[in-house]
Amino acid sequence: MEKLITRAQQGEKDAFGEIYLLFYKKVWRFIYFSFWDKEQTSDLTQNTFIKLWKSLPSFNVERGSLQAYIFTIARNLIIDESRKKKESLLDEALEIPSKENLEEDLDRKEAAERVQKALANLEPEEKQIIILRYFEDLAFADISKILKTKEGALRVRVHRILEKLKEELKNEF
Amino acid sequence: MNFEDIEQKLNNLKADYQATKLPRDLEEKGLWEVLGKLEERKVRFSRRPFWFASATLLMIIVFGLLAGWKKVEAALPGDSLYPVKRFSEEIVSKVSKDSQIKVENRAKEVVDLVEKGEENEKALKETAKEYEEEIKSAKEKLKSEKRQEFNKKLERHQEEFKKVIKKSSSSNKQVEEIIEANKKIREENEENKEREEEKKEEERENSKSSEKD
């Protein structure tokens, strides 16, 4: 990974393309469940990587993982975009593309709905913490860098979020 | 319901999360769209290794100037000023298109290293090898009028080498080898000089006879 990063920092688009392929799905899902707008999510995903390309020369592996750096960029874009618009309603966001397998897509739609319902009562930042910790398996150290908070405080916060989720998950599952 | 149960349920939700499908457009064309929007990156010369090496070299040069040029000239392999000496020698050699400064410096270094003693055996071996290479290379590039001067220089070196052998027996082998190489190069140089003189003589004769005709 370090060699890939160095090559991308030196301007090799091939190397950057590989980085894109490694992370674009994670970034998309992170933005989607934080922001809940499929169309905007794709734009924000692309913008995340365009911003990454511009700022990559100043990235230093010693200061944290590339994954955390990418999620930080994505999160900052989400925050900027959220200020510009109100949150979309649940029903509007999930559109099934007409050419795709309807049955298969219905399953995926329901799966996405389950996730969204579980996280519905959480604050945006709380959603992001759950996504990064439990769905993307990031270490507390990385998440604390993304959210610019101390690790100890983050662990306490996770505990509180799980309390909040207790009721929601008990009823649904 | 305890926290372990909650975490387990979140783990189950993780599969749903991972299964969320991305838009087809993004899957098929996303990469190319992003690559198409990337600005060409100019590689900055301030990347640390190059900058650091240049700064280090510059400091060595400045230090060399401050310390006095004589100290630089007297530097031997292993000394901190030696790279400055080699660098300046390279510049002089390229500007003057004459590598004889290298021949002189290597010869002097051989003598100084022998006089310094046994601990410099490795440096002596390398310097002796470099001396041989330099005299071969210098001989190839010589113009005919410079051959005699070069041979006189090599004779002088040989006298110095023979003196120093008497002083120190431990480095005899290396010094004897370069004495031998020195002798061989002088002989080849002498042969080249004779051949060139014969050729000139022939050309003179040919031009005279063609004038008569």
Short mmCIF file of C-alpha atoms in Angstrom, two decimals:
data_model
loop_
_atom_site.label_atom_id
_atom_site.label_comp_id
_atom_site.label_asym_id
_atom_site.label_seq_id
_atom_site.Cartn_x
_atom_site.Cartn_y
_atom_site.Cartn_z
CA MET A 1 0.00 0.00 0.00
CA GLU A 2 2.80 2.42 0.84
CA LYS A 3 4.35 1.98 -2.61
CA LEU A 4 0.96 2.57 -4.18
CA ILE A 5 0.52 5.75 -2.20
CA THR A 6 4.00 6.99 -3.11
CA ARG A 7 3.38 6.34 -6.80
CA ALA A 8 0.05 8.14 -6.66
CA GLN A 9 1.68 11.06 -4.82
CA GLN A 10 4.19 11.29 -7.65
CA GLY A 11 1.37 11.64 -10.14
CA GLU A 12 0.82 8.08 -11.40
CA LYS A 13 -2.84 7.86 -12.28
CA ASP A 14 -2.66 4.06 -12.57
CA ALA A 15 -1.69 3.85 -8.92
CA PHE A 16 -4.44 6.27 -7.97
CA GLY A 17 -6.90 4.17 -9.95
CA GLU A 18 -5.98 1.18 -7.81
CA ILE A 19 -6.57 3.20 -4.67
CA TYR A 20 -9.95 4.25 -6.05
CA LEU A 21 -10.95 0.64 -6.68
CA LEU A 22 -9.91 -0.36 -3.16
CA PHE A 23 -11.99 2.27 -1.43
CA TYR A 24 -14.78 3.61 -3.62
CA LYS A 25 -17.45 1.15 -2.42
CA LYS A 26 -16.66 1.83 1.24
CA VAL A 27 -16.81 5.57 0.63
CA TRP A 28 -20.10 5.28 -1.26
CA ARG A 29 -21.77 3.23 1.46
CA PHE A 30 -20.46 5.51 4.19
CA ILE A 31 -21.85 8.57 2.45
CA TYR A 32 -25.11 6.84 1.51
CA PHE A 33 -26.02 5.85 5.05
CA SER A 34 -24.89 9.17 6.45
CA PHE A 35 -26.59 11.24 3.79
CA TRP A 36 -29.31 8.99 2.37
CA ASP A 37 -29.50 10.33 -1.20
CA LYS A 38 -28.30 7.95 -3.93
CA GLU A 39 -27.71 10.58 -6.58
CA GLN A 40 -25.86 12.96 -4.32
CA THR A 41 -23.93 10.03 -2.87
CA SER A 42 -22.33 9.21 -6.21
CA ASP A 43 -21.34 12.83 -6.75
CA LEU A 44 -19.91 13.09 -3.27
CA THR A 45 -18.04 9.82 -3.73
CA GLN A 46 -16.41 11.09 -6.89
CA ASN A 47 -15.61 14.43 -5.27
CA THR A 48 -13.99 12.60 -2.37
CA PHE A 49 -11.50 11.01 -4.74
CA ILE A 50 -10.90 14.17 -6.73
CA LYS A 51 -10.11 15.94 -3.46
CA LEU A 52 -7.94 13.03 -2.41
CA TRP A 53 -5.87 13.36 -5.59
CA LYS A 54 -5.28 17.04 -4.89
CA SER A 55 -4.34 16.60 -1.25
CA LEU A 56 -2.50 13.28 -1.50
CA PRO A 57 0.99 14.86 -1.84
CA SER A 58 0.63 16.23 1.67
CA PHE A 59 -0.57 12.90 3.11
CA ASN A 60 1.91 11.24 5.45
CA VAL A 61 1.52 7.55 6.34
CA GLU A 62 3.06 8.17 9.74
CA ARG A 63 0.16 10.39 10.74
CA GLY A 64 -2.54 7.78 10.09
CA SER A 65 -3.99 5.27 7.65
CA LEU A 66 -5.03 6.19 4.13
CA GLN A 67 -8.48 4.74 4.82
CA ALA A 68 -8.98 7.15 7.72
CA TYR A 69 -7.76 10.02 5.55
CA ILE A 70 -10.24 9.16 2.79
CA PHE A 71 -13.14 8.86 5.24
CA THR A 72 -12.16 12.24 6.68
CA ILE A 73 -12.44 13.85 3.26
CA ALA A 74 -15.79 12.13 2.67
CA ARG A 75 -17.11 13.21 6.05
CA ASN A 76 -16.10 16.82 5.46
CA LEU A 77 -17.96 16.78 2.14
CA ILE A 78 -21.02 15.34 3.87
CA ILE A 79 -20.93 18.12 6.42
CA ASP A 80 -20.64 20.78 3.70
CA GLU A 81 -23.46 19.25 1.69
CA SER A 82 -25.70 18.82 4.71
CA ARG A 83 -25.50 22.50 5.39
CA LYS A 84 -26.77 23.17 1.87
CA LYS A 85 -29.81 20.93 1.94
CA LYS A 86 -32.33 19.26 4.23
CA GLU A 87 -32.24 15.49 4.68
CA SER A 88 -34.23 13.50 2.09
CA LEU A 89 -37.14 11.33 3.18
CA LEU A 90 -36.55 7.62 3.41
CA ASP A 91 -38.99 6.73 0.63
CA GLU A 92 -37.58 9.15 -1.96
CA ALA A 93 -34.01 7.94 -1.78
CA LEU A 94 -34.47 4.26 -2.56
CA GLU A 95 -35.24 4.02 -6.29
CA ILE A 96 -35.00 0.72 -8.06
CA PRO A 97 -33.37 0.98 -11.52
CA SER A 98 -35.85 -0.43 -14.02
CA LYS A 99 -33.43 -2.60 -16.02
CA GLU A 100 -32.09 -4.53 -13.06
CA ASN A 101 -33.37 -7.74 -11.50
CA LEU A 102 -36.32 -6.53 -9.45
CA GLU A 103 -36.43 -9.40 -7.00
CA GLU A 104 -32.74 -9.23 -6.24
CA ASP A 105 -32.88 -5.50 -5.91
CA LEU A 106 -35.87 -5.73 -3.58
CA ASP A 107 -33.82 -7.85 -1.19
CA ARG A 108 -31.05 -5.30 -1.27
CA LYS A 109 -33.53 -2.50 -0.80
CA GLU A 110 -34.93 -4.20 2.27
CA ALA A 111 -31.43 -4.80 3.58
CA ALA A 112 -30.58 -1.13 3.17
CA GLU A 113 -33.86 -0.19 4.85
CA ARG A 114 -33.06 -2.37 7.84
CA VAL A 115 -29.76 -0.58 8.30
CA GLN A 116 -31.32 2.81 7.88
CA LYS A 117 -34.15 2.05 10.32
CA ALA A 118 -31.67 0.82 12.90
CA LEU A 119 -29.71 4.05 12.63
CA ALA A 120 -32.69 6.37 12.14
CA ASN A 121 -32.78 7.73 15.69
CA LEU A 122 -29.10 8.51 15.81
CA GLU A 123 -27.50 11.89 15.20
CA PRO A 124 -25.50 12.12 11.97
CA GLU A 125 -22.18 11.83 13.76
CA GLU A 126 -23.46 8.90 15.84
CA LYS A 127 -24.47 7.12 12.61
CA GLN A 128 -20.99 7.68 11.25
CA ILE A 129 -19.39 6.26 14.38
CA ILE A 130 -21.49 3.10 14.15
CA ILE A 131 -20.80 2.72 10.43
CA LEU A 132 -17.05 3.20 10.82
CA ARG A 133 -16.73 1.00 13.89
CA TYR A 134 -19.16 -1.84 13.24
CA PHE A 135 -19.65 -1.89 9.49
CA GLU A 136 -16.24 -0.75 8.23
CA ASP A 137 -14.25 -2.24 11.16
CA LEU A 138 -12.06 0.78 11.69
CA ALA A 139 -9.92 0.95 14.82
CA PHE A 140 -10.81 3.51 17.48
CA ALA A 141 -7.53 5.31 16.73
CA ASP A 142 -8.55 5.86 13.12
CA ILE A 143 -12.11 6.89 13.97
CA SER A 144 -10.85 9.38 16.54
CA LYS A 145 -8.66 10.97 13.80
CA ILE A 146 -11.61 11.18 11.42
CA LEU A 147 -13.89 12.75 14.00
CA LYS A 148 -11.10 14.80 15.55
CA THR A 149 -11.87 13.55 19.00
CA LYS A 150 -9.87 11.78 21.70
CA GLU A 151 -9.97 8.02 21.72
CA GLY A 152 -11.16 7.82 25.32
CA ALA A 153 -14.02 10.19 24.65
CA LEU A 154 -14.90 8.20 21.54
CA ARG A 155 -15.16 4.94 23.49
CA VAL A 156 -17.49 6.57 25.99
CA ARG A 157 -19.57 7.89 23.15
CA VAL A 158 -19.85 4.46 21.54
CA HIS A 159 -21.15 3.12 24.81
CA ARG A 160 -23.86 5.78 24.89
CA ILE A 161 -24.80 5.14 21.26
CA LEU A 162 -25.21 1.44 21.98
CA GLU A 163 -27.55 2.32 24.83
CA LYS A 164 -29.60 4.38 22.43
CA LEU A 165 -29.67 1.52 19.93
CA LYS A 166 -30.83 -0.99 22.54
CA GLU A 167 -34.49 -0.23 22.18
CA GLU A 168 -34.44 0.09 18.41
CA LEU A 169 -32.63 -3.20 17.84
CA LYS A 170 -34.67 -5.08 20.46
CA ASN A 171 -37.89 -4.28 18.65
CA GLU A 172 -36.69 -4.84 15.12
CA PHE A 173 -34.60 -8.00 15.44
CA MET B 1 -30.33 -7.11 26.21
CA ASN B 2 -26.68 -6.47 26.99
CA PHE B 3 -24.02 -4.72 24.92
CA GLU B 4 -22.70 -7.96 23.53
CA ASP B 5 -26.15 -8.70 22.11
CA ILE B 6 -26.33 -5.23 20.59
CA GLU B 7 -22.92 -5.64 19.04
CA GLN B 8 -23.97 -9.02 17.69
CA LYS B 9 -27.05 -7.49 16.07
CA LEU B 10 -24.92 -4.75 14.58
CA ASN B 11 -22.70 -7.45 13.18
CA ASN B 12 -25.74 -8.99 11.51
CA LEU B 13 -26.67 -5.59 10.11
CA LYS B 14 -23.16 -5.35 8.71
CA ALA B 15 -24.06 -7.97 6.08
CA ASP B 16 -27.02 -5.82 5.02
CA TYR B 17 -24.76 -2.78 4.92
CA GLN B 18 -22.18 -4.57 2.77
CA ALA B 19 -24.92 -5.84 0.46
CA THR B 20 -26.13 -2.34 -0.39
CA LYS B 21 -25.79 -2.03 -4.13
CA LEU B 22 -24.03 0.86 -5.77
CA PRO B 23 -25.53 2.54 -8.85
CA ARG B 24 -24.60 0.71 -12.05
CA ASP B 25 -23.16 3.87 -13.62
CA LEU B 26 -20.76 4.30 -10.79
CA GLU B 27 -19.66 0.65 -10.91
CA GLU B 28 -19.07 0.75 -14.67
CA LYS B 29 -17.83 4.24 -15.33
CA GLY B 30 -16.93 5.77 -11.98
CA LEU B 31 -13.21 5.12 -12.19
CA TRP B 32 -12.84 6.58 -15.70
CA GLU B 33 -14.88 9.63 -14.78
CA VAL B 34 -12.66 10.34 -11.81
CA LEU B 35 -9.44 9.69 -13.75
CA GLY B 36 -10.65 12.06 -16.44
CA LYS B 37 -11.07 14.83 -13.91
CA LEU B 38 -7.68 14.52 -12.26
CA GLU B 39 -5.27 17.37 -12.87
CA GLU B 40 -1.77 16.45 -14.03
CA ARG B 41 0.52 16.51 -11.06
CA LYS B 42 3.88 18.25 -11.29
CA VAL B 43 6.43 16.38 -9.21
CA ARG B 44 7.82 18.83 -6.72
CA PHE B 45 11.55 18.96 -6.37
CA SER B 46 11.07 19.64 -2.71
CA ARG B 47 10.55 15.90 -2.10
CA ARG B 48 12.66 15.20 0.89
CA PRO B 49 15.35 12.78 -0.33
CA PHE B 50 16.47 15.00 -3.24
CA TRP B 51 16.24 18.18 -1.19
CA PHE B 52 18.03 16.60 1.70
CA ALA B 53 20.85 15.24 -0.47
CA SER B 54 21.30 18.60 -2.22
CA ALA B 55 21.32 20.48 1.08
CA THR B 56 23.83 18.03 2.53
CA LEU B 57 26.13 18.37 -0.46
CA LEU B 58 25.85 22.13 -0.36
CA MET B 59 26.74 22.13 3.33
CA ILE B 60 29.73 19.94 2.65
CA ILE B 61 30.90 22.32 -0.07
CA VAL B 62 30.39 25.40 2.11
CA PHE B 63 32.14 23.69 5.01
CA GLY B 64 34.97 22.81 2.69
CA LEU B 65 35.41 26.39 1.60
CA LEU B 66 35.29 27.62 5.16
CA ALA B 67 37.77 25.01 6.37
CA GLY B 68 40.35 26.08 3.86
CA TRP B 69 41.12 24.76 0.48
CA LYS B 70 44.41 23.15 1.49
CA LYS B 71 42.59 20.86 3.86
CA VAL B 72 40.30 19.84 1.02
CA GLU B 73 43.25 19.15 -1.25
CA ALA B 74 44.87 17.01 1.44
CA ALA B 75 41.70 15.00 2.16
CA LEU B 76 41.93 11.24 1.80
CA PRO B 77 39.26 8.53 1.36
CA GLY B 78 37.26 8.38 4.58
CA ASP B 79 37.82 12.05 5.49
CA SER B 80 34.75 14.27 5.75
CA LEU B 81 36.15 16.67 3.14
CA TYR B 82 36.94 13.93 0.64
CA PRO B 83 33.59 14.20 -1.18
CA VAL B 84 34.22 17.94 -1.63
CA LYS B 85 37.60 17.18 -3.12
CA ARG B 86 36.14 14.64 -5.55
CA PHE B 87 33.30 16.96 -6.48
CA SER B 88 35.61 19.90 -7.24
CA GLU B 89 37.96 17.61 -9.15
CA GLU B 90 35.02 16.47 -11.27
CA ILE B 91 34.08 20.04 -12.08
CA VAL B 92 37.67 21.03 -12.98
CA SER B 93 38.03 17.92 -15.11
CA LYS B 94 34.83 18.60 -17.03
CA VAL B 95 35.45 22.30 -17.51
CA SER B 96 39.05 21.83 -18.68
CA LYS B 97 38.17 18.59 -20.54
CA ASP B 98 41.28 17.11 -18.99
CA SER B 99 41.22 14.32 -16.47
CA GLN B 100 44.83 14.66 -15.40
CA ILE B 101 43.88 16.36 -12.15
CA LYS B 102 42.33 13.03 -11.20
CA VAL B 103 45.55 11.20 -12.07
CA GLU B 104 47.57 13.61 -9.91
CA ASN B 105 45.18 13.40 -7.00
CA ARG B 106 44.98 9.61 -7.03
CA ALA B 107 48.77 9.32 -7.15
CA LYS B 108 49.16 11.67 -4.19
CA GLU B 109 46.46 9.81 -2.28
CA VAL B 110 48.25 6.48 -2.81
CA VAL B 111 51.44 7.94 -1.37
CA ASP B 112 49.64 9.56 1.59
CA LEU B 113 47.65 6.40 2.37
CA VAL B 114 50.78 4.22 2.36
CA GLU B 115 52.49 6.67 4.68
CA LYS B 116 49.50 6.67 7.02
CA GLY B 117 49.77 2.95 7.63
CA GLU B 118 48.02 -0.41 7.70
CA GLU B 119 44.57 0.73 8.79
CA ASN B 120 43.98 2.27 5.37
CA GLU B 121 44.57 -0.92 3.43
CA LYS B 122 41.05 -1.04 1.92
CA ALA B 123 41.11 2.62 0.92
CA LEU B 124 44.59 2.13 -0.56
CA LYS B 125 43.45 -0.82 -2.62
CA GLU B 126 40.52 1.15 -4.04
CA THR B 127 42.59 4.26 -4.68
CA ALA B 128 45.31 2.20 -6.38
CA LYS B 129 42.66 0.67 -8.62
CA GLU B 130 41.26 4.10 -9.44
CA TYR B 131 44.76 5.37 -10.25
CA GLU B 132 45.23 2.56 -12.75
CA GLU B 133 41.89 3.28 -14.35
CA GLU B 134 42.58 7.00 -14.53
CA ILE B 135 45.97 6.64 -16.18
CA LYS B 136 44.51 4.22 -18.75
CA SER B 137 41.65 6.57 -19.45
CA ALA B 138 43.93 9.63 -19.64
CA LYS B 139 46.26 7.85 -22.04
CA GLU B 140 43.38 7.09 -24.43
CA LYS B 141 42.33 10.71 -24.55
CA LEU B 142 45.82 12.19 -25.02
CA LYS B 143 46.74 14.27 -28.02
CA SER B 144 50.10 13.34 -29.52
CA GLU B 145 51.85 16.53 -28.37
CA LYS B 146 50.85 15.84 -24.77
CA ARG B 147 52.20 12.29 -24.60
CA GLN B 148 55.72 13.21 -23.53
CA GLU B 149 54.49 15.47 -20.78
CA PHE B 150 52.18 12.71 -19.55
CA ASN B 151 54.99 10.18 -19.46
CA LYS B 152 57.14 12.56 -17.43
CA LYS B 153 54.31 12.87 -14.97
CA LEU B 154 54.00 9.10 -14.70
CA GLU B 155 57.77 8.80 -14.16
CA ARG B 156 57.52 11.27 -11.31
CA HIS B 157 54.70 9.24 -9.80
CA GLN B 158 56.75 6.09 -10.05
CA GLU B 159 59.63 7.68 -8.18
CA GLU B 160 57.26 8.70 -5.41
CA PHE B 161 55.79 5.21 -5.25
CA LYS B 162 59.21 3.59 -5.03
CA LYS B 163 60.23 5.94 -2.21
CA VAL B 164 57.14 5.10 -0.23
CA ILE B 165 57.55 1.34 -0.67
CA LYS B 166 60.85 1.60 1.12
CA LYS B 167 59.16 3.36 4.05
CA SER B 168 56.34 0.90 4.52
CA SER B 169 56.39 -2.81 3.75
CA SER B 170 52.76 -3.60 4.59
CA SER B 171 51.24 -2.00 1.48
CA ASN B 172 53.90 -3.23 -0.92
CA LYS B 173 51.60 -5.40 -2.98
CA GLN B 174 49.21 -2.60 -4.01
CA VAL B 175 52.01 -0.16 -4.68
CA GLU B 176 53.98 -2.66 -6.73
CA GLU B 177 50.89 -3.33 -8.82
CA ILE B 178 50.44 0.32 -9.63
CA ILE B 179 54.13 0.72 -10.34
CA GLU B 180 53.72 -2.10 -12.84
CA ALA B 181 50.58 -0.50 -14.31
CA ASN B 182 52.33 2.86 -14.44
CA LYS B 183 55.25 1.33 -16.31
CA LYS B 184 52.95 -0.44 -18.77
CA ILE B 185 51.00 2.72 -19.54
CA ARG B 186 54.23 4.68 -20.10
CA GLU B 187 55.45 2.03 -22.52
CA GLU B 188 52.12 2.01 -24.41
CA ASN B 189 52.17 5.77 -24.47
CA GLU B 190 55.69 5.73 -25.87
CA GLU B 191 54.65 3.25 -28.56
CA ASN B 192 51.63 5.38 -29.46
CA LYS B 193 53.87 8.42 -29.69
CA GLU B 194 56.32 6.61 -32.02
CA ARG B 195 53.50 5.35 -34.22
CA GLU B 196 52.00 8.83 -34.48
CA GLU B 197 55.40 10.29 -35.36
CA GLU B 198 55.93 7.61 -38.03
CA LYS B 199 52.52 8.35 -39.44
CA LYS B 200 53.24 12.07 -39.56
CA GLU B 201 56.54 11.36 -41.30
CA GLU B 202 54.77 9.20 -43.86
CA GLU B 203 52.20 11.91 -44.51
CA ARG B 204 54.99 14.46 -44.95
CA GLU B 205 56.73 12.17 -47.44
CA ASN B 206 53.52 11.56 -49.34
CA SER B 207 52.72 15.23 -49.60
CA LYS B 208 56.28 15.96 -50.81
CA SER B 209 56.12 13.33 -53.50
CA SER B 210 52.68 14.48 -54.66
CA GLU B 211 54.02 18.07 -54.92
CA LYS B 212 56.86 16.85 -57.13
CA ASP B 213 54.37 15.08 -59.33
#
